[in-house]
Amino acid sequence: MDKIIEKIKNNQRINFNEAVKLYDMDLFTLGELANKKREKLYGKKSFFNINRHINPTNECKDICKFCAFSAHRKNPNPYTMTHEEILEIAKKAISHGAKELHIVSAHNEKAGIDWYLGAFRKIKELYPKIHIKALTAAEVNFLSESNNLSYDEMIDLMIKNGVDSMPGGGAEIFDEKVRAKICKGKVSSDNWFKIHQLWHERGRKSNVTMLFGHIENRENRIDHMMRVRELQDKTGGFNAFIPLIYQKENNYLEVKNFPTSQEILKTYAISRLLLDNVPHIKAYWVTSTVNLSLVAQEFGADDLDGTIEKESINSAAGAKSANGLKLEEFIHLIKDSGFIPVERDSLYNELKVYE
Ligand code: V47
């Protein structure tokens, strides 16, 4: 273990086996190593943005076992918003100060590609300054396949219709065996990376998530991070790595053992240490709970996502995030935990420092 600590302290890269071994380190030594890296990059600053999540449809052709959001037997409430409804939500969010719309949908075979793209185009026509973070690689793959478009053509259409950056969803766990068990039929891991690579090659930014705490093991998580590090070495296009903690309600995935808070904090810390080329580690409070994401600030995380306003995907599976967080509360929580809240834009330019 001493050798690994030495390497980390000397800013040398750790490899797969060393990263797996870090899980055996005691939490506080590991946390301190990750915190040192985080402090070197950002001091006590913790980033967030004022954003609004919009999930315009839950009608999905795929059945991911972990998903409680899509309309199915356990959640029999299919909906598809009209463009007018989406625009109304955008208008309200922007009037409340939102600078980013995070728009993610299910894979709706009835809606048509112009329903997806037209929504972004209309939002941008009315609100040219708003940042649209939309379409996961899983959606891009679905729309490409169902419209006979190459990924290149799809990406051209996204840019033409006003998408600014891509969210990190649909990554789940990249290990093919685990993927086959939890989300068979969804975009393959290779294609998930292909889509993000093409996006980055257009000079655009994206995020990458990792859904953990279900049937995967520690090796699968490290493998996931290693694949991220590899593409990031080539493109530098990922802004943030976002570990998502599995929520267990209203879905079809049978999970017996859930990760302890210790395991979750170790995962944040290891991601900070292993992903030396990814600028931000996001503790997405929706899945980690607000309290644990505040603690995660001392274990390598420097970003807490945003105020969100409304959230449907994780709250359907049990997360307490349906109505977002109030800005004042968010700021107070970060301050009270000993960090400096920094409102950022979607590309991590600092907008306001709350000293
Ligand atoms: O890909 C679905 C996950 C993701 C469950 O890029 C679940 O800034 C936990 O990608 N338990 C969508 N997670 C959300 C997402 C995201 C969130 C916040 C910020 C960003 C970003 C991206 O939600 C899906 C899937 O991995 N998810 N069901 C569940 N039961």
XYZ file of C-alpha atoms and ligand atoms in Angstrom:
385
model
C 0.000 0.000 0.000
C 2.891 2.359 0.846
C 4.096 2.144 -2.757
C 0.689 3.214 -4.072
C 0.553 6.115 -1.615
C 4.009 7.179 -2.742
C 2.914 7.093 -6.391
C -0.155 9.188 -5.680
C 1.858 11.716 -3.698
C 4.346 11.964 -6.575
C 1.536 12.540 -9.067
C 2.252 9.257 -10.820
C -0.594 7.416 -12.494
C -2.047 4.433 -10.724
C -3.042 1.343 -12.678
C -6.060 -0.987 -12.555
C -4.726 -3.292 -9.817
C -3.545 -0.416 -7.681
C -6.912 1.303 -7.968
C -8.759 -1.868 -6.913
C -6.376 -2.146 -3.968
C -7.280 1.360 -2.826
C -10.636 -0.014 -1.668
C -8.711 -1.911 1.043
C -7.185 1.284 2.393
C -8.792 2.775 5.475
C -11.362 5.385 4.597
C -9.632 8.349 6.178
C -6.204 7.793 4.624
C -7.870 7.369 1.234
C -10.091 10.408 1.813
C -7.114 12.540 2.755
C -5.242 11.586 -0.425
C -8.260 12.454 -2.574
C -8.893 15.643 -0.622
C -5.313 16.771 -1.194
C -5.820 16.408 -4.972
C -9.138 18.222 -4.799
C -7.680 21.048 -2.700
C -4.736 21.422 -5.068
C -7.186 21.940 -7.929
C -9.898 24.041 -6.293
C -9.039 24.799 -2.664
C -12.273 24.951 -0.706
C -14.424 25.876 -3.688
C -17.470 23.704 -4.382
C -19.257 24.175 -7.668
C -22.951 24.096 -8.466
C -25.236 25.537 -11.096
C -28.796 26.791 -11.328
C -30.387 24.241 -13.571
C -33.674 22.578 -14.390
C -34.067 18.930 -15.272
C -36.756 18.202 -17.847
C -37.755 14.645 -18.719
C -40.230 15.137 -21.592
C -41.331 11.522 -22.034
C -41.193 8.284 -20.062
C -42.411 6.027 -22.879
C -39.482 3.764 -23.656
C -38.847 0.917 -26.049
C -36.081 -0.418 -23.800
C -36.447 -2.089 -20.443
C -33.468 -1.396 -18.228
C -33.920 -3.422 -15.076
C -32.805 -0.623 -12.760
C -35.119 1.971 -14.268
C -38.254 3.054 -12.418
C -38.827 6.090 -14.613
C -40.017 4.517 -17.851
C -43.697 3.648 -18.066
C -44.150 -0.051 -17.270
C -46.054 -2.367 -14.954
C -44.637 -0.831 -11.794
C -45.022 2.725 -13.084
C -48.074 2.650 -15.353
C -48.273 6.368 -16.099
C -47.045 6.993 -19.630
C -46.628 10.613 -20.651
C -45.181 12.581 -23.533
C -45.097 16.351 -23.245
C -46.015 18.602 -26.122
C -43.504 21.201 -27.260
C -45.761 23.830 -25.698
C -45.537 22.074 -22.341
C -41.757 21.798 -22.613
C -41.495 25.482 -23.552
C -43.672 26.450 -20.607
C -41.365 24.599 -18.217
C -38.313 26.187 -19.859
C -39.866 29.644 -19.577
C -40.649 29.206 -15.886
C -37.197 27.783 -15.104
C -35.427 30.609 -16.928
C -37.556 33.182 -15.106
C -36.352 31.538 -11.843
C -32.734 32.013 -12.908
C -31.924 28.673 -14.543
C -28.930 28.874 -16.851
C -28.958 25.275 -17.945
C -31.717 22.927 -19.057
C -30.806 19.286 -18.606
C -33.160 17.454 -20.947
C -33.257 13.670 -20.938
C -36.010 11.463 -22.317
C -36.909 7.829 -22.657
C -36.599 6.097 -26.053
C -40.013 6.868 -27.464
C -40.714 5.154 -30.788
C -43.916 7.092 -31.419
C -42.564 10.587 -30.849
C -40.328 10.979 -33.931
C -36.971 12.677 -34.260
C -38.412 16.141 -34.815
C -40.260 15.944 -31.521
C -36.858 15.460 -29.838
C -34.849 17.974 -31.853
C -37.656 20.478 -32.402
C -37.964 21.029 -28.660
C -34.326 22.129 -28.430
C -34.633 24.303 -31.524
C -37.722 26.092 -30.209
C -36.173 26.658 -26.780
C -33.044 28.127 -28.372
C -35.091 30.360 -30.691
C -36.841 31.892 -27.682
C -33.928 31.812 -25.225
C -30.649 31.920 -27.191
C -28.527 32.243 -24.026
C -29.775 29.143 -22.231
C -27.360 26.206 -22.197
C -29.021 23.016 -23.394
C -27.453 19.846 -22.022
C -29.415 17.118 -23.717
C -29.542 13.653 -25.238
C -27.576 10.919 -23.540
C -25.496 8.643 -25.770
C -28.283 6.076 -25.280
C -30.788 8.502 -26.826
C -28.366 9.403 -29.612
C -27.950 5.706 -30.395
C -31.732 5.156 -30.308
C -32.438 8.096 -32.632
C -29.627 7.105 -35.019
C -30.871 3.541 -35.278
C -34.536 4.407 -35.617
C -33.871 7.054 -38.299
C -31.095 5.342 -40.229
C -28.634 8.075 -39.406
C -24.945 7.678 -38.699
C -23.706 9.007 -35.366
C -21.958 11.784 -37.291
C -25.210 12.838 -38.945
C -27.034 12.671 -35.624
C -24.422 14.853 -33.949
C -24.631 17.397 -36.775
C -28.381 17.546 -36.182
C -27.945 18.011 -32.447
C -25.609 20.943 -32.980
C -27.840 22.442 -35.664
C -30.842 22.256 -33.326
C -29.205 23.907 -30.335
C -27.707 21.199 -28.123
C -24.696 22.672 -26.320
C -23.365 19.761 -24.308
C -24.165 16.140 -23.604
C -25.105 14.682 -20.225
C -23.316 11.620 -18.928
C -26.287 9.271 -18.743
C -26.622 5.836 -20.286
C -23.111 4.844 -19.216
C -24.361 2.594 -16.398
C -21.501 0.057 -16.051
C -19.330 -0.481 -19.099
C -18.435 -4.099 -18.337
C -20.295 -6.013 -21.053
C -21.391 -8.913 -18.821
C -22.947 -6.654 -16.200
C -24.440 -4.480 -18.914
C -26.138 -7.506 -20.500
C -27.800 -8.262 -17.175
C -29.012 -4.783 -16.289
C -29.707 -3.058 -19.608
C -29.622 -5.501 -22.488
C -30.359 -3.861 -25.835
C -29.242 -0.387 -24.763
C -26.297 1.372 -26.466
C -23.160 -0.800 -26.175
C -20.214 0.477 -24.184
C -18.100 0.820 -27.325
C -20.789 2.868 -29.025
C -21.330 4.983 -25.900
C -17.643 5.970 -26.182
C -17.787 6.372 -29.971
C -20.621 8.897 -29.632
C -18.828 10.900 -26.933
C -15.587 10.808 -28.918
C -17.327 12.231 -31.993
C -18.984 14.861 -29.816
C -15.627 15.843 -28.309
C -14.054 15.971 -31.766
C -16.536 18.730 -32.593
C -14.991 20.710 -29.723
C -17.966 19.994 -27.452
C -18.026 18.916 -23.820
C -19.860 16.111 -22.070
C -20.048 14.269 -18.765
C -19.798 10.626 -17.853
C -21.765 8.794 -15.171
C -21.300 5.447 -13.468
C -24.307 3.689 -11.948
C -23.056 1.596 -9.030
C -24.244 -0.219 -5.922
C -26.246 -2.942 -7.663
C -24.791 -6.180 -9.090
C -21.393 -4.853 -10.156
C -18.216 -5.434 -8.183
C -15.278 -3.186 -7.375
C -13.299 -4.425 -10.392
C -16.193 -3.452 -12.683
C -16.161 0.084 -11.251
C -12.414 0.449 -11.740
C -12.679 -0.944 -15.275
C -15.397 1.664 -15.940
C -13.138 4.466 -14.738
C -10.145 3.148 -16.692
C -12.159 3.263 -19.925
C -13.116 6.869 -19.147
C -9.495 7.787 -18.500
C -8.475 6.252 -21.811
C -10.876 8.310 -23.926
C -10.154 11.411 -21.890
C -6.449 11.034 -22.733
C -7.414 11.217 -26.398
C -10.048 13.965 -26.383
C -10.070 15.867 -23.080
C -13.790 16.367 -23.631
C -15.234 15.152 -20.324
C -15.990 17.864 -17.823
C -17.165 15.719 -14.947
C -17.281 12.157 -13.706
C -20.517 11.434 -11.855
C -20.899 8.334 -9.692
C -24.643 7.604 -9.419
C -25.754 5.484 -6.508
C -28.349 2.895 -7.393
C -31.890 3.606 -6.067
C -33.855 0.472 -5.458
C -37.592 1.175 -5.570
C -40.161 0.378 -8.304
C -37.853 -1.494 -10.641
C -36.999 -5.043 -11.687
C -33.411 -5.376 -10.563
C -33.053 -7.653 -7.576
C -30.234 -6.434 -5.418
C -29.375 -7.907 -2.027
C -26.434 -5.842 -0.841
C -26.361 -2.085 -1.000
C -23.131 -0.131 -0.608
C -22.376 1.403 2.773
C -21.647 5.115 3.006
C -18.032 4.108 3.479
C -18.019 2.247 0.168
C -19.659 5.211 -1.568
C -17.126 7.679 -0.169
C -14.267 5.365 -1.148
C -15.663 5.274 -4.685
C -15.685 9.085 -4.895
C -12.153 9.226 -3.516
C -10.796 6.563 -5.865
C -12.402 8.266 -8.847
C -10.636 11.514 -7.911
C -7.306 9.697 -7.677
C -7.661 7.505 -10.753
C -9.213 10.078 -13.088
C -6.285 12.459 -12.971
C -7.321 13.861 -16.374
C -11.007 14.587 -15.606
C -11.402 18.051 -14.092
C -14.464 17.537 -11.891
C -15.936 14.828 -9.690
C -19.622 15.426 -9.158
C -21.388 14.214 -6.010
C -24.882 14.223 -7.463
C -26.907 14.856 -4.315
C -30.009 13.289 -5.863
C -28.617 9.767 -5.570
C -26.115 10.203 -2.752
C -28.454 12.243 -0.499
C -27.621 15.845 0.311
C -25.859 14.911 3.540
C -23.490 12.409 1.987
C -22.712 14.678 -0.947
C -21.660 17.363 1.537
C -19.339 14.855 3.193
C -18.100 13.758 -0.266
C -16.609 17.250 -0.633
C -13.908 16.016 1.758
C -13.408 12.827 -0.263
C -12.516 14.275 -3.651
C -15.809 15.678 -4.960
C -15.826 19.347 -5.971
C -19.223 19.680 -7.652
C -22.724 19.096 -6.297
C -24.686 19.495 -9.570
C -27.408 22.065 -9.092
C -30.742 23.162 -7.745
C -32.556 20.958 -10.334
C -36.070 22.277 -9.550
C -37.710 18.990 -10.530
C -36.337 15.496 -11.044
C -38.168 12.435 -12.326
C -35.702 9.625 -13.111
C -34.159 8.948 -9.728
C -37.097 10.102 -7.648
C -39.175 7.405 -9.400
C -36.754 4.879 -7.908
C -36.896 6.299 -4.384
C -34.564 9.328 -4.330
C -35.844 12.356 -2.381
C -35.218 14.759 -5.219
C -38.584 15.302 -6.886
C -38.651 19.035 -6.116
C -35.004 20.020 -6.255
C -33.348 22.293 -3.702
C -33.823 25.995 -3.060
C -30.826 28.115 -4.025
C -30.490 29.754 -0.582
C -30.619 26.372 1.112
C -28.020 24.948 -1.262
C -25.652 27.828 -0.564
C -26.136 27.566 3.197
C -25.547 23.833 3.205
C -22.270 24.167 1.298
C -21.108 27.046 3.494
C -22.057 25.276 6.712
C -20.051 22.271 5.635
C -16.927 24.435 5.436
C -16.719 24.972 1.683
C -17.110 27.996 -0.579
C -20.135 27.765 -2.866
C -19.335 28.825 -6.421
C -22.094 29.185 -8.929
C -20.743 28.028 -12.290
C -22.062 27.861 -15.791
C -22.333 24.579 -17.658
C -18.716 24.806 -18.835
C -17.408 25.558 -15.346
C -16.794 29.259 -15.808
C -17.244 30.870 -12.390
C -20.297 33.130 -12.221
C -20.526 33.996 -8.555
C -18.464 33.148 -5.496
C -20.472 33.116 -2.250
C -17.675 33.968 0.244
O -28.347 6.888 -17.169
C -31.727 5.340 -13.742
C -29.567 6.635 -13.850
C -29.167 8.255 -15.317
C -31.671 4.715 -11.697
O -24.439 14.710 -17.010
C -30.577 5.551 -11.919
O -24.535 16.266 -15.502
C -29.916 5.363 -9.748
O -27.334 10.705 -16.409
N -30.921 4.506 -9.468
C -29.707 9.566 -15.846
N -29.706 5.886 -10.963
C -29.201 10.722 -14.999
C -27.908 11.254 -15.500
C -27.321 12.498 -14.946
C -27.716 12.946 -13.705
C -27.157 14.117 -13.227
C -26.247 14.851 -13.935
C -25.852 14.364 -15.168
C -24.881 15.154 -15.948
C -26.382 13.194 -15.681
O -29.894 7.946 -14.151
C -29.303 7.033 -16.171
C -29.124 5.958 -15.144
O -27.779 5.629 -14.987
N -30.638 5.892 -13.204
N -32.380 4.608 -12.815
C -31.834 4.159 -10.390
N -32.802 3.309 -10.110
